[in-house]
Amino acid sequence: MSRIFADYIEKAKQILASNWTGKSTKPAPALYPHQWNWDSGFIAIGKSRYNTFQAILEIETLFEAQWANGMLPQIVFNPKELGHYFPEPDFWQTERSPHSPGNKLTSGITMPPVHAIAVEEIYQNASQPRRTLPFLKRIYPKLIALHEYLYRERDPEKEGLVYIRHPWESGIDNSPTWDIPLSRIKIDKASLPEYKRRDLEHGVDPNMRPSDVDYDRYIYLLDLFRRCDYDEECIRRSCEFLIQDPLFNSILCRANESLARIAEAIGESPKLPQSWAKKTSVAIKRKLWHEEHGIFDACDLMKGELIEIDTAAGFLPLFAGAATREQAETIYERLNSASFCGLHQGNCFTIPNYDTQKEDFDRLNYWRGPVWININWMLALGLRRYGYTLKADSMQKDLLQLPIRFGFHEYFDSFDGTGYGSDNFGWTAALFIALVEEFYKGEEKGLDLKRAMKKIFSSSLVLNSDQEMPDVSPEKLGAELMKSIKSVKDSYYDTQRGLVDYERLRQSQEFRNYRILTNGLKEFDPNTLKGRKEKLAFWINLYNTIVVDGIITLKIKSSVKEAPEFFKKIKYQIGDFLFSPDDIEHGILRGNVRPYFRLTRPFGVGDQRKDWILKPVDPRIHFALVCGSRSCAPIDYYDFEKIDQQLEKAASSFINSSEVLVLPEEGKMLISKIFSWYEKDFGGRRAILDFIVDYLVDDAAKDFIRQEHERLKIEYLHYDWNLNR
Ligand code: 2M8
């Protein structure tokens, strides 16, 4: 279990323990007192990280209530908890169906089938995966039966897309997407069964819940199902709400992939789930893609057309790998824009469930605006799958911030993060644990690697020691080198995402040219650099490229920590002197100060390199120096004419990212370790706070820091040394 955020992990575990009933977990203590279908899937994913036994029991308990036709019900009622939720078994009357289990009380609809994904997580995360194989063997036929049910009953045209027939089946109950199909249902109050909502009896603000009009329609549909005795053909004939939803189908598609891997693990053929995954993936790309909107939308089967409402559900094909590369690029633009809270935007939390720019966006109301942890958990994995690492990293860090700052709530205000709905919410706690483990496992591995590979790198490595000299005069070398760095950046750095395509760069002509130019550094005199801006740009760019050069030369795979003393050992010869990244950073750019991890200054008495020291120190360099890792600044090329604006931008993006978490409720801030390592460059602790306040865009956070200046507790965030590849 991760040591990182240990207090909060403990809190999350406590929540799951207090919602545990002995065989399964309630989504929330009062509002949802029974077992819910996809909640249990997410909860098992979190529990798989520390309690395999309970994770298995959670899933097995749910499947005990599976219907004979394979349907897995949305709710399994706890007989001891009846009387606090609506609708309950007396209202569902599922005994009308020949398929409902006689010994379990359930509702008569289903939910997004996340369970195969959860089962695979249980297998992968178990300390002894082989010991979970008997469970995998028991659950596999039940998972197959569930997916078979969906393809058989919910995909009558055999398109590879299954339909939902009630908003509760989507899990995103009052999503704006359902407004149009629901508006077709004309409610005749006289024939609508009488009912009383119970969800408003638990102290949740009604503005955060679905409206009464919505509830009338939910109940109208439910009544229709029971009048059909839950017979699918009868329902299909009379139901006005039949929707192929991108969220439901993406989860099904992704679950098929897990199911295929589970089959392999237990020695079964993976062919059936593989063929389902393929068919659904193709159908999502073809049928649910809205060319003009550039996003996936739900298809209304009554109309045979896409519902032109774009929500976060439209990004979920990324989770299933069901979007083409072009579709992924198009949706990424939307996903990473002000509509859904762009990268480092600063005044919001990724990713709200609905487009913040729409008039009916509602930051308070349930699935009509707020941020949900489960959707974001899936989206971050989807983004990672398509290589959008920086965005995925920043989302995952943002997500962790929400429960830490605002409590383990059901959903969160998209702008200021306030927690809404129920507190002590199950999947928020469970996925928090999963997120910490997923996000920081690389870092902990990095530390092991450091120990294991200490021996591989012990002497200096001069990277520009080739004989081949560039055809450029020494006076022009500085400018040519900068041009070359810029051309490397233009083709191989993704400055938006802060990533470097090391594999392609290694083989490129641009990199070869750059390497030849670096040989010319041996005859270069840094005195030819004129003015502060030119010097600053030269040394920052050179620092950033020597790091890239070192990563390529040393064939580093996942972290610069693979090569102990990386920043000290790799060097360029400039004139008669050697410069490592540490020399450039702590010697030249930081005014020859002793770095916190060494006993001496980089340049000692009589060292001529002192001539090139840049003073005073500009603390913004710390947001521009790229150390080849995920926690450092996104890589860019610095142009001496624009360097001040570029450094301003770099500082602002860093400070408005999840590297600076302001927690007013706890009277503290969590900030990047960069601020602790280089406190002096900022002018001390007090000056760091002033510096942060200058760049923060969140006014409430600014006010809090100003007011609590003296009392404020500062904690430092873990630094992620994984490669920015
Ligand atoms: C919410 O839905 C239930 C009905 O299923 C409700 O509002 O009463 C949704 O957020 C759903 O996705 C979730 O599974 C359920 C329990 O957390 O609550």
XYZ file of C-alpha atoms and ligand atoms in Angstrom:
743
model
C 0.000 0.000 0.000
C 1.282 3.447 -0.825
C 2.766 5.544 1.969
C 1.785 8.641 0.065
C -1.238 10.542 1.396
C -1.306 7.921 4.151
C -3.740 9.876 6.365
C -6.242 10.264 3.585
C -5.937 6.643 2.518
C -6.703 5.745 6.110
C -9.764 7.983 6.059
C -10.917 6.409 2.777
C -10.546 2.940 4.249
C -12.537 3.975 7.312
C -15.383 5.182 5.093
C -15.445 1.896 3.221
C -15.326 0.011 6.499
C -18.264 1.931 7.945
C -20.326 1.476 4.759
C -19.514 -2.270 4.764
C -22.491 -4.430 5.695
C -20.615 -7.712 6.113
C -21.047 -8.899 2.544
C -21.125 -5.750 0.453
C -20.826 -1.971 0.648
C -23.509 0.720 0.696
C -22.692 3.553 -1.713
C -23.483 6.059 1.048
C -24.522 5.728 4.701
C -28.068 7.117 4.470
C -28.962 8.228 0.949
C -28.206 4.851 -0.672
C -28.636 2.149 1.980
C -28.603 -0.918 -0.336
C -26.115 -2.467 -2.755
C -25.774 -0.703 -6.094
C -24.544 -2.360 -9.250
C -21.738 -0.185 -10.662
C -20.914 1.321 -7.259
C -19.909 -2.163 -6.150
C -17.681 -2.483 -9.212
C -15.825 0.732 -8.376
C -15.683 -0.110 -4.697
C -14.163 -3.511 -5.498
C -11.553 -1.758 -7.655
C -10.492 0.365 -4.670
C -10.634 -2.550 -2.240
C -8.576 -4.724 -4.588
C -5.645 -2.550 -3.542
C -5.740 -3.623 0.082
C -8.419 -6.193 0.821
C -8.738 -8.871 -1.854
C -11.111 -10.908 0.272
C -13.689 -8.131 0.640
C -13.307 -7.067 -2.993
C -14.193 -10.619 -4.060
C -17.080 -10.818 -1.610
C -18.456 -7.497 -2.885
C -18.646 -8.839 -6.446
C -19.892 -12.283 -5.479
C -22.657 -10.836 -3.330
C -23.825 -8.691 -6.215
C -23.857 -11.610 -8.635
C -25.872 -13.729 -6.187
C -28.752 -11.482 -7.251
C -28.155 -11.905 -10.999
C -31.350 -12.690 -12.854
C -31.767 -16.014 -14.649
C -31.627 -14.225 -18.005
C -28.206 -12.798 -17.085
C -29.328 -9.276 -16.125
C -27.429 -7.851 -13.182
C -29.828 -5.619 -11.250
C -29.175 -1.958 -10.534
C -30.017 -2.414 -6.830
C -29.886 -5.424 -4.525
C -31.992 -4.468 -1.538
C -30.897 -5.133 2.000
C -34.022 -6.428 3.788
C -32.803 -4.888 7.058
C -32.562 -1.407 5.562
C -35.947 -1.135 3.874
C -38.037 1.970 4.401
C -35.506 4.704 3.691
C -35.172 4.677 -0.099
C -37.573 4.955 -2.972
C -38.398 2.931 -5.037
C -38.051 -0.292 -3.063
C -39.120 -3.908 -3.823
C -42.825 -3.332 -3.164
C -42.786 -0.782 -5.953
C -40.585 -2.696 -8.404
C -42.571 -5.925 -8.068
C -39.882 -7.869 -9.881
C -41.553 -11.116 -8.877
C -43.681 -10.499 -11.974
C -40.697 -11.614 -14.047
C -39.905 -15.324 -14.431
C -36.214 -14.354 -14.442
C -35.939 -12.496 -11.134
C -34.327 -14.447 -8.301
C -36.773 -15.740 -5.728
C -34.389 -15.336 -2.812
C -33.153 -11.780 -3.425
C -34.890 -8.428 -3.517
C -33.836 -6.450 -6.555
C -34.847 -3.644 -8.865
C -35.788 -4.467 -12.463
C -33.196 -2.578 -14.489
C -29.422 -2.808 -14.911
C -26.392 -0.448 -14.936
C -23.071 0.030 -16.781
C -21.242 -3.334 -16.606
C -17.945 -2.370 -14.963
C -17.632 -5.722 -13.202
C -15.244 -7.588 -15.488
C -12.907 -4.601 -15.139
C -13.160 -4.892 -11.360
C -12.517 -8.638 -11.467
C -9.395 -8.122 -13.556
C -8.195 -5.483 -11.062
C -8.751 -7.923 -8.206
C -6.628 -10.493 -10.021
C -3.863 -8.047 -10.934
C -3.649 -6.299 -7.587
C -3.761 -9.367 -5.360
C -0.498 -10.044 -3.557
C -0.765 -13.607 -4.881
C -2.825 -13.386 -8.076
C -2.907 -17.158 -8.540
C -4.892 -17.489 -5.348
C -7.729 -15.499 -6.892
C -8.086 -17.950 -9.811
C -10.844 -20.031 -8.172
C -12.847 -16.801 -7.828
C -12.124 -15.907 -11.459
C -13.384 -19.350 -12.499
C -16.576 -18.949 -10.468
C -17.352 -15.455 -11.690
C -16.362 -15.856 -15.358
C -19.556 -17.656 -16.522
C -21.648 -15.063 -14.665
C -19.862 -12.203 -16.384
C -20.335 -13.938 -19.722
C -24.038 -14.377 -18.927
C -24.314 -10.657 -18.151
C -22.667 -9.579 -21.400
C -24.673 -12.180 -23.319
C -27.862 -10.784 -21.822
C -26.909 -7.285 -22.946
C -26.093 -8.319 -26.524
C -29.112 -10.619 -26.756
C -31.840 -8.469 -25.192
C -30.539 -4.957 -25.650
C -29.137 -5.135 -29.172
C -32.031 -6.446 -31.257
C -30.486 -5.331 -34.555
C -27.156 -6.988 -33.652
C -25.292 -3.732 -34.197
C -22.783 -4.192 -31.388
C -24.427 -1.364 -29.417
C -26.732 -2.087 -26.506
C -29.543 0.193 -25.422
C -30.545 1.447 -22.020
C -34.218 1.950 -21.291
C -34.214 4.048 -18.140
C -32.015 7.020 -17.099
C -31.100 5.083 -13.936
C -29.530 2.448 -16.180
C -27.055 5.010 -17.449
C -25.759 5.776 -13.935
C -25.740 9.448 -14.978
C -29.386 9.776 -14.057
C -30.353 13.341 -14.941
C -27.711 14.000 -17.590
C -28.832 16.800 -19.938
C -28.654 14.216 -22.749
C -31.829 12.584 -21.461
C -33.872 15.814 -21.504
C -34.961 15.449 -25.134
C -36.032 11.789 -25.091
C -37.665 12.233 -21.674
C -39.590 15.287 -22.864
C -41.484 12.996 -25.250
C -43.053 11.251 -22.309
C -46.283 13.036 -21.535
C -47.257 12.421 -17.976
C -50.879 11.942 -17.138
C -50.853 12.436 -13.379
C -54.107 10.493 -13.023
C -52.619 7.305 -14.405
C -49.144 7.698 -12.845
C -48.848 5.475 -9.763
C -48.730 7.389 -6.528
C -45.313 7.647 -4.970
C -43.255 9.576 -2.468
C -39.624 10.490 -3.022
C -37.326 9.595 -0.125
C -34.068 10.992 -1.523
C -34.859 14.467 -0.203
C -35.182 13.239 3.370
C -31.456 12.975 3.995
C -30.516 16.615 4.180
C -29.290 16.908 0.586
C -30.211 20.200 -1.061
C -33.036 19.514 -3.603
C -31.138 21.719 -6.072
C -28.521 19.011 -6.187
C -30.974 16.228 -7.018
C -33.142 15.405 -10.048
C -36.351 17.421 -10.332
C -39.878 16.178 -9.557
C -40.604 16.284 -13.284
C -37.684 13.908 -13.820
C -38.935 11.614 -11.074
C -42.399 11.436 -12.648
C -40.792 10.135 -15.803
C -38.562 7.710 -13.947
C -41.661 6.290 -12.302
C -43.649 6.275 -15.514
C -40.964 4.093 -17.120
C -40.716 1.829 -14.100
C -44.479 1.339 -14.162
C -44.300 0.477 -17.854
C -41.683 -2.205 -17.148
C -43.701 -3.842 -14.425
C -46.836 -3.745 -16.547
C -44.797 -5.676 -19.127
C -43.774 -8.112 -16.383
C -40.209 -7.129 -17.272
C -40.506 -8.849 -20.636
C -37.984 -7.185 -22.926
C -39.970 -7.464 -26.121
C -43.018 -5.937 -24.539
C -40.878 -3.136 -23.089
C -39.185 -2.498 -26.431
C -42.578 -2.138 -28.127
C -43.905 0.482 -25.733
C -40.907 2.288 -24.224
C -40.182 5.794 -25.533
C -36.762 5.852 -23.938
C -34.419 3.493 -25.814
C -30.923 4.933 -26.028
C -27.518 3.733 -27.183
C -25.320 5.579 -24.737
C -21.568 6.093 -25.332
C -20.822 5.702 -21.613
C -22.644 2.384 -21.220
C -21.269 0.975 -24.465
C -17.714 2.154 -23.798
C -17.742 0.485 -20.406
C -19.135 -2.690 -21.964
C -16.461 -2.591 -24.648
C -13.675 -2.055 -22.114
C -15.153 -4.766 -19.864
C -15.005 -7.204 -22.793
C -11.261 -6.609 -22.985
C -10.941 -7.493 -19.310
C -13.186 -10.492 -19.796
C -10.935 -11.770 -22.583
C -7.891 -11.464 -20.310
C -9.746 -13.194 -17.479
C -10.577 -16.020 -19.917
C -6.898 -16.387 -20.734
C -5.946 -16.398 -17.057
C -8.267 -19.325 -16.355
C -7.458 -21.226 -19.539
C -10.684 -20.452 -21.419
C -10.866 -19.180 -24.980
C -10.923 -15.358 -25.103
C -12.515 -15.356 -28.567
C -16.099 -14.503 -27.597
C -15.324 -11.429 -25.455
C -12.697 -10.360 -27.984
C -15.252 -10.472 -30.785
C -17.718 -8.488 -28.677
C -15.089 -5.878 -27.901
C -14.244 -5.492 -31.560
C -17.840 -5.265 -32.715
C -18.787 -2.686 -30.105
C -15.647 -0.683 -30.701
C -16.350 -0.451 -34.447
C -19.998 0.433 -33.816
C -19.078 3.204 -31.378
C -16.690 4.774 -33.900
C -19.198 4.567 -36.715
C -22.552 5.220 -35.160
C -22.005 7.386 -32.099
C -19.477 9.825 -33.567
C -20.947 13.274 -34.201
C -18.816 14.586 -37.030
C -19.752 18.256 -36.660
C -19.603 18.353 -32.873
C -16.408 16.319 -32.875
C -17.532 14.183 -29.928
C -19.445 10.955 -29.275
C -23.143 11.409 -28.573
C -25.937 9.084 -27.514
C -28.253 7.702 -30.177
C -31.990 7.981 -29.652
C -33.449 4.782 -31.122
C -36.985 6.185 -31.303
C -35.774 8.872 -33.683
C -32.862 6.977 -35.170
C -30.590 9.980 -34.626
C -27.872 11.255 -32.341
C -28.948 13.431 -29.421
C -26.886 16.558 -29.987
C -25.978 17.142 -26.358
C -22.310 16.793 -25.506
C -21.362 15.615 -22.036
C -18.323 13.963 -20.482
C -19.898 10.616 -21.457
C -18.881 11.495 -24.999
C -15.201 11.184 -24.075
C -15.492 7.688 -22.645
C -14.743 5.789 -25.873
C -11.138 6.730 -24.996
C -11.424 4.429 -21.973
C -12.369 1.559 -24.279
C -9.823 2.407 -26.967
C -12.878 2.705 -29.219
C -12.033 6.083 -30.769
C -9.833 6.345 -33.873
C -6.643 8.357 -33.487
C -8.276 11.260 -35.368
C -11.422 11.094 -33.247
C -9.249 11.065 -30.134
C -7.355 14.129 -31.310
C -10.595 15.946 -32.045
C -12.238 15.151 -28.735
C -9.057 15.938 -26.882
C -9.343 19.540 -28.091
C -12.815 19.812 -26.575
C -11.958 17.890 -23.459
C -8.938 20.063 -22.835
C -10.723 23.367 -23.398
C -12.551 25.815 -21.154
C -15.726 23.789 -21.802
C -14.471 20.918 -19.697
C -11.701 22.715 -17.777
C -8.458 22.797 -19.715
C -5.027 21.782 -18.553
C -3.722 24.214 -15.935
C -6.782 26.426 -16.464
C -6.701 27.157 -12.799
C -10.241 28.131 -11.854
C -11.941 24.787 -12.168
C -11.588 21.057 -11.672
C -11.332 18.522 -14.456
C -13.605 17.197 -15.892
C -17.100 18.535 -15.206
C -19.805 16.226 -16.389
C -21.290 18.808 -18.735
C -19.974 21.619 -20.908
C -19.449 24.620 -18.605
C -20.148 26.987 -21.509
C -23.725 25.808 -21.992
C -26.565 27.861 -20.609
C -28.101 24.954 -18.752
C -24.776 23.907 -17.196
C -25.437 23.645 -13.457
C -22.447 23.462 -11.133
C -24.608 22.206 -8.234
C -26.926 19.719 -9.779
C -25.989 16.056 -9.779
C -25.129 14.870 -13.310
C -25.747 18.272 -14.920
C -22.385 19.874 -14.181
C -20.377 18.750 -11.154
C -17.214 16.664 -11.214
C -17.555 12.926 -10.501
C -14.614 10.813 -9.474
C -15.658 7.630 -11.297
C -16.090 9.310 -14.669
C -12.761 11.076 -14.278
C -11.004 7.923 -13.153
C -12.077 6.232 -16.382
C -11.278 9.273 -18.478
C -7.772 9.637 -17.106
C -7.091 5.998 -17.974
C -8.536 6.636 -21.416
C -6.310 9.656 -21.951
C -3.305 7.654 -20.888
C -4.275 4.941 -23.346
C -4.042 7.483 -26.175
C -0.811 9.010 -24.891
C -2.236 12.191 -23.356
C -0.045 11.688 -20.339
C 0.284 15.220 -19.047
C -3.474 15.749 -19.062
C -4.030 12.362 -17.434
C -1.438 13.155 -14.770
C -2.923 16.528 -14.057
C -6.463 15.103 -13.887
C -5.419 12.384 -11.504
C -3.677 14.897 -9.267
C -6.717 17.187 -9.439
C -8.964 14.310 -8.492
C -6.894 13.441 -5.454
C -7.156 17.030 -4.419
C -10.953 16.960 -4.279
C -11.491 14.503 -1.399
C -8.383 15.828 0.369
C -9.674 19.368 0.332
C -13.408 18.957 0.360
C -14.108 15.558 1.874
C -15.122 12.232 0.386
C -18.288 13.502 -1.235
C -20.487 12.050 -3.919
C -19.714 14.858 -6.413
C -17.951 18.194 -6.433
C -18.507 21.742 -7.630
C -16.697 22.056 -10.949
C -15.371 25.532 -10.150
C -14.538 25.671 -6.480
C -14.538 21.979 -5.586
C -17.154 22.153 -2.810
C -18.392 18.671 -2.000
C -22.049 17.940 -2.750
C -24.548 15.116 -2.322
C -23.742 12.524 0.278
C -20.574 12.627 2.364
C -18.603 9.423 3.048
C -19.349 8.243 -0.450
C -18.139 4.766 -1.331
C -16.714 5.045 -4.829
C -15.056 8.383 -4.043
C -13.174 6.682 -1.195
C -12.424 3.547 -3.219
C -11.224 5.296 -6.348
C -9.150 7.698 -4.252
C -7.213 4.673 -3.037
C -6.940 3.298 -6.578
C -5.769 6.679 -7.876
C -3.048 7.120 -5.286
C -1.807 3.614 -5.992
C -1.938 4.014 -9.760
C -0.454 7.442 -9.821
C 2.366 7.020 -7.387
C 3.338 3.428 -7.977
C 5.833 4.644 -10.606
C 7.461 6.900 -8.082
C 7.921 4.152 -5.555
C 9.233 1.881 -8.294
C 11.591 4.696 -9.246
C 13.063 4.592 -5.770
C 13.623 0.831 -6.003
C 15.239 1.268 -9.365
C 17.552 3.818 -7.885
C 18.728 1.338 -5.302
C 19.026 -1.520 -7.764
C 20.881 0.334 -10.462
C 23.279 2.380 -8.445
C 26.242 0.725 -10.052
C 25.508 1.377 -13.697
C 26.594 4.967 -13.792
C 29.561 6.082 -11.822
C 31.859 8.269 -13.900
C 31.492 11.487 -15.911
C 30.090 11.169 -19.372
C 30.968 13.963 -21.798
C 28.234 13.897 -24.388
C 29.876 16.183 -26.972
C 33.153 14.329 -27.323
C 32.846 13.338 -31.025
C 35.372 14.596 -33.503
C 32.881 15.691 -36.145
C 32.785 19.478 -35.967
C 29.951 21.636 -37.286
C 30.436 23.886 -40.248
C 29.708 27.002 -38.177
C 32.059 29.641 -36.822
C 32.426 29.721 -33.007
C 30.845 33.215 -32.883
C 27.718 31.955 -34.609
C 27.557 28.693 -32.724
C 25.338 29.986 -29.914
C 22.666 31.183 -32.304
C 22.896 28.059 -34.489
C 22.639 25.822 -31.467
C 19.525 27.653 -30.334
C 18.032 27.296 -33.827
C 18.769 23.604 -33.773
C 17.192 23.194 -30.342
C 14.138 24.990 -31.675
C 13.868 22.619 -34.636
C 14.144 19.625 -32.288
C 11.415 21.171 -30.153
C 9.145 21.868 -33.146
C 9.201 18.242 -34.279
C 9.643 16.138 -31.162
C 8.437 18.047 -28.119
C 4.777 18.216 -27.332
C 4.813 21.485 -25.438
C 1.052 21.288 -24.748
C 1.477 18.016 -22.941
C 5.050 18.543 -21.806
C 6.274 15.354 -23.426
C 9.217 14.322 -25.560
C 9.073 11.649 -28.242
C 12.440 10.162 -27.329
C 12.228 7.180 -29.693
C 11.628 9.235 -32.838
C 14.021 11.949 -31.738
C 16.843 9.448 -31.251
C 16.672 8.468 -34.922
C 16.034 11.899 -36.386
C 18.167 14.091 -38.613
C 17.400 17.058 -36.341
C 18.962 15.290 -33.396
C 22.036 14.286 -35.409
C 22.489 17.929 -36.465
C 22.105 19.044 -32.881
C 24.721 16.554 -31.681
C 27.208 17.808 -34.291
C 26.595 21.385 -33.183
C 27.235 20.433 -29.567
C 30.698 19.286 -30.651
C 31.280 22.911 -31.657
C 30.680 23.947 -28.037
C 34.257 22.888 -27.364
C 35.322 26.026 -29.214
C 32.539 28.235 -27.969
C 33.111 31.196 -25.672
C 30.066 31.999 -23.469
C 31.295 35.622 -23.377
C 29.841 36.038 -26.858
C 26.389 35.879 -25.267
C 25.131 39.416 -24.761
C 22.631 40.632 -22.184
C 20.650 38.889 -19.448
C 17.895 37.610 -21.697
C 20.201 36.026 -24.233
C 22.231 34.345 -21.502
C 19.152 33.136 -19.661
C 17.642 31.633 -22.832
C 20.950 30.004 -23.835
C 21.527 28.292 -20.505
C 17.909 27.227 -19.979
C 17.692 25.753 -23.486
C 21.053 24.071 -23.133
C 20.056 22.601 -19.775
C 16.834 21.230 -21.214
C 18.540 19.660 -24.210
C 21.492 18.160 -22.364
C 18.897 16.362 -20.212
C 17.123 15.039 -23.331
C 20.516 14.142 -24.845
C 21.491 12.282 -21.666
C 18.218 10.348 -21.580
C 18.729 9.273 -25.193
C 22.431 8.487 -24.833
C 21.925 6.452 -21.683
C 18.835 4.743 -23.136
C 16.878 5.592 -20.019
C 13.553 3.791 -20.010
C 11.338 5.041 -17.269
C 13.073 7.453 -14.922
C 16.238 9.565 -14.779
C 16.685 7.899 -11.404
C 17.870 4.836 -13.348
C 21.168 6.665 -13.685
C 22.279 7.773 -10.219
C 23.864 11.229 -10.245
C 22.423 11.770 -13.726
C 22.409 15.546 -13.350
C 26.018 15.611 -12.220
C 27.581 13.035 -14.498
C 26.425 13.948 -17.981
C 28.400 16.910 -19.297
C 29.001 19.148 -22.241
C 32.455 20.582 -22.824
C 32.099 24.321 -23.394
C 35.400 25.977 -24.262
C 37.871 24.418 -21.856
C 35.296 23.641 -19.208
C 32.839 20.889 -18.452
C 29.227 21.674 -17.543
C 26.753 19.173 -16.124
C 23.065 20.030 -15.773
C 23.803 20.623 -12.071
C 26.581 23.076 -12.995
C 24.240 24.932 -15.318
C 21.395 25.003 -12.837
C 23.070 25.570 -9.486
C 26.260 27.187 -10.791
C 25.184 29.488 -13.604
C 21.444 29.994 -13.212
C 21.198 29.927 -9.413
C 24.238 32.067 -8.726
C 26.564 29.252 -7.618
C 24.617 28.148 -4.554
C 25.053 24.856 -2.805
C 22.172 22.616 -3.801
C 20.311 21.062 -0.862
C 21.657 17.606 -1.710
C 25.382 18.481 -1.819
C 28.013 19.644 0.619
C 29.707 22.158 -1.664
C 28.923 24.803 -4.240
C 29.283 23.768 -7.900
C 32.132 26.207 -8.617
C 34.892 26.383 -6.006
C 37.577 28.969 -5.368
C 39.385 29.988 -8.559
C 36.895 28.199 -10.830
C 36.739 30.314 -13.993
C 33.208 29.190 -14.775
C 32.155 31.712 -12.128
C 32.574 34.397 -14.816
C 29.346 33.280 -16.373
C 27.188 33.203 -13.262
C 23.835 34.923 -13.776
C 22.730 37.185 -10.961
C 20.296 37.994 -9.481
C 18.562 34.620 -9.545
C 15.276 34.562 -11.378
C 13.164 32.017 -9.420
C 10.954 31.479 -12.448
C 13.720 29.315 -13.943
C 12.422 26.500 -11.762
C 9.311 26.331 -13.891
C 11.323 26.233 -17.098
C 14.127 23.801 -16.307
C 13.007 20.391 -17.427
C 14.410 17.468 -15.589
C 12.912 14.828 -17.846
C 10.321 13.873 -15.252
C 6.569 14.106 -14.883
C 6.631 16.465 -11.920
C 8.844 19.089 -13.503
C 7.946 21.893 -15.874
C 6.560 21.037 -19.328
C 9.334 21.225 -21.898
C 9.556 24.229 -24.205
C 12.038 26.287 -26.200
C 12.902 29.704 -24.760
C 13.312 32.550 -27.191
C 15.485 35.341 -25.748
C 13.250 38.028 -27.221
C 10.159 36.619 -25.487
C 11.768 35.003 -22.508
C 10.110 37.185 -19.879
C 6.602 36.419 -21.112
C 7.498 32.753 -21.462
C 8.806 32.547 -17.901
C 5.696 34.318 -16.618
C 3.546 31.773 -18.393
C 5.605 28.871 -17.120
C 5.304 30.091 -13.515
C 1.595 30.721 -13.832
C 0.817 27.302 -15.342
C 2.812 25.569 -12.652
C 1.236 27.442 -9.779
C -2.281 26.968 -11.106
C -1.800 23.252 -11.540
C -2.106 20.507 -8.959
C 1.452 21.272 -7.841
C -0.089 23.895 -5.554
C -3.035 22.771 -3.448
C -4.591 25.289 -1.115
C -6.653 23.642 1.642
C -8.405 26.414 3.603
C -10.513 23.932 5.604
C -7.387 22.330 6.963
C -5.431 25.537 7.338
C -2.699 24.248 5.075
C -1.167 24.104 1.638
C 0.371 21.182 -0.203
C 2.978 22.438 -2.638
C 5.605 21.010 -4.951
C 8.905 20.032 -3.412
C 10.515 22.497 -5.800
C 9.534 25.232 -3.335
C 11.265 23.484 -0.493
C 14.417 22.644 -2.431
C 14.819 26.188 -3.739
C 13.267 28.230 -0.942
C 16.239 30.595 -0.960
C 15.791 31.506 -4.637
C 12.298 32.703 -3.848
C 13.569 34.757 -0.914
C 12.418 32.483 1.934
C 9.160 31.011 3.145
C 7.196 34.239 3.355
C 8.314 35.273 -0.122
C 7.219 31.904 -1.535
C 3.704 32.620 -0.342
C 3.775 36.083 -1.909
C 5.136 34.588 -5.107
C 2.338 32.007 -5.218
C -0.324 34.628 -4.469
C 0.927 36.742 -7.388
C 0.244 33.963 -9.859
C -2.792 32.202 -8.371
C -6.008 32.839 -10.252
C -8.308 31.495 -7.541
C -9.312 34.539 -5.464
C -10.538 32.546 -2.477
C -7.212 30.688 -2.301
C -5.340 33.985 -2.554
C -7.363 35.549 0.263
C -6.820 32.527 2.439
C -3.039 32.635 1.949
C -2.934 36.370 2.618
C -4.994 36.063 5.799
C -3.249 32.983 7.157
C 0.233 34.002 6.059
C 1.760 33.407 9.484
C -0.202 30.398 10.703
C -0.431 28.494 7.441
C 0.962 24.955 7.523
C 2.948 23.949 4.457
C 3.363 20.340 3.352
C 5.275 19.220 0.293
C 3.936 17.015 -2.458
C 5.767 13.963 -3.656
C 7.896 14.476 -6.698
C 7.261 12.175 -9.643
C 10.528 11.218 -11.285
C 8.969 9.145 -14.068
C 10.123 10.082 -17.538
C 8.148 12.737 -19.417
C 7.961 10.470 -22.457
C -27.496 7.602 -8.188
O -28.651 6.948 -8.678
C -29.673 6.443 -7.826
C -30.541 5.565 -8.691
O -29.774 4.521 -9.205
C -30.506 7.522 -7.175
O -30.319 8.711 -7.473
O -31.318 7.194 -6.335
C -26.525 7.698 -9.362
O -25.514 8.599 -9.089
C -25.953 6.341 -9.710
O -24.974 6.426 -10.686
C -25.399 5.658 -8.470
O -25.035 4.353 -8.819
C -26.390 5.640 -7.330
C -25.791 5.123 -6.030
O -24.600 5.782 -5.765
O -26.889 6.931 -7.097
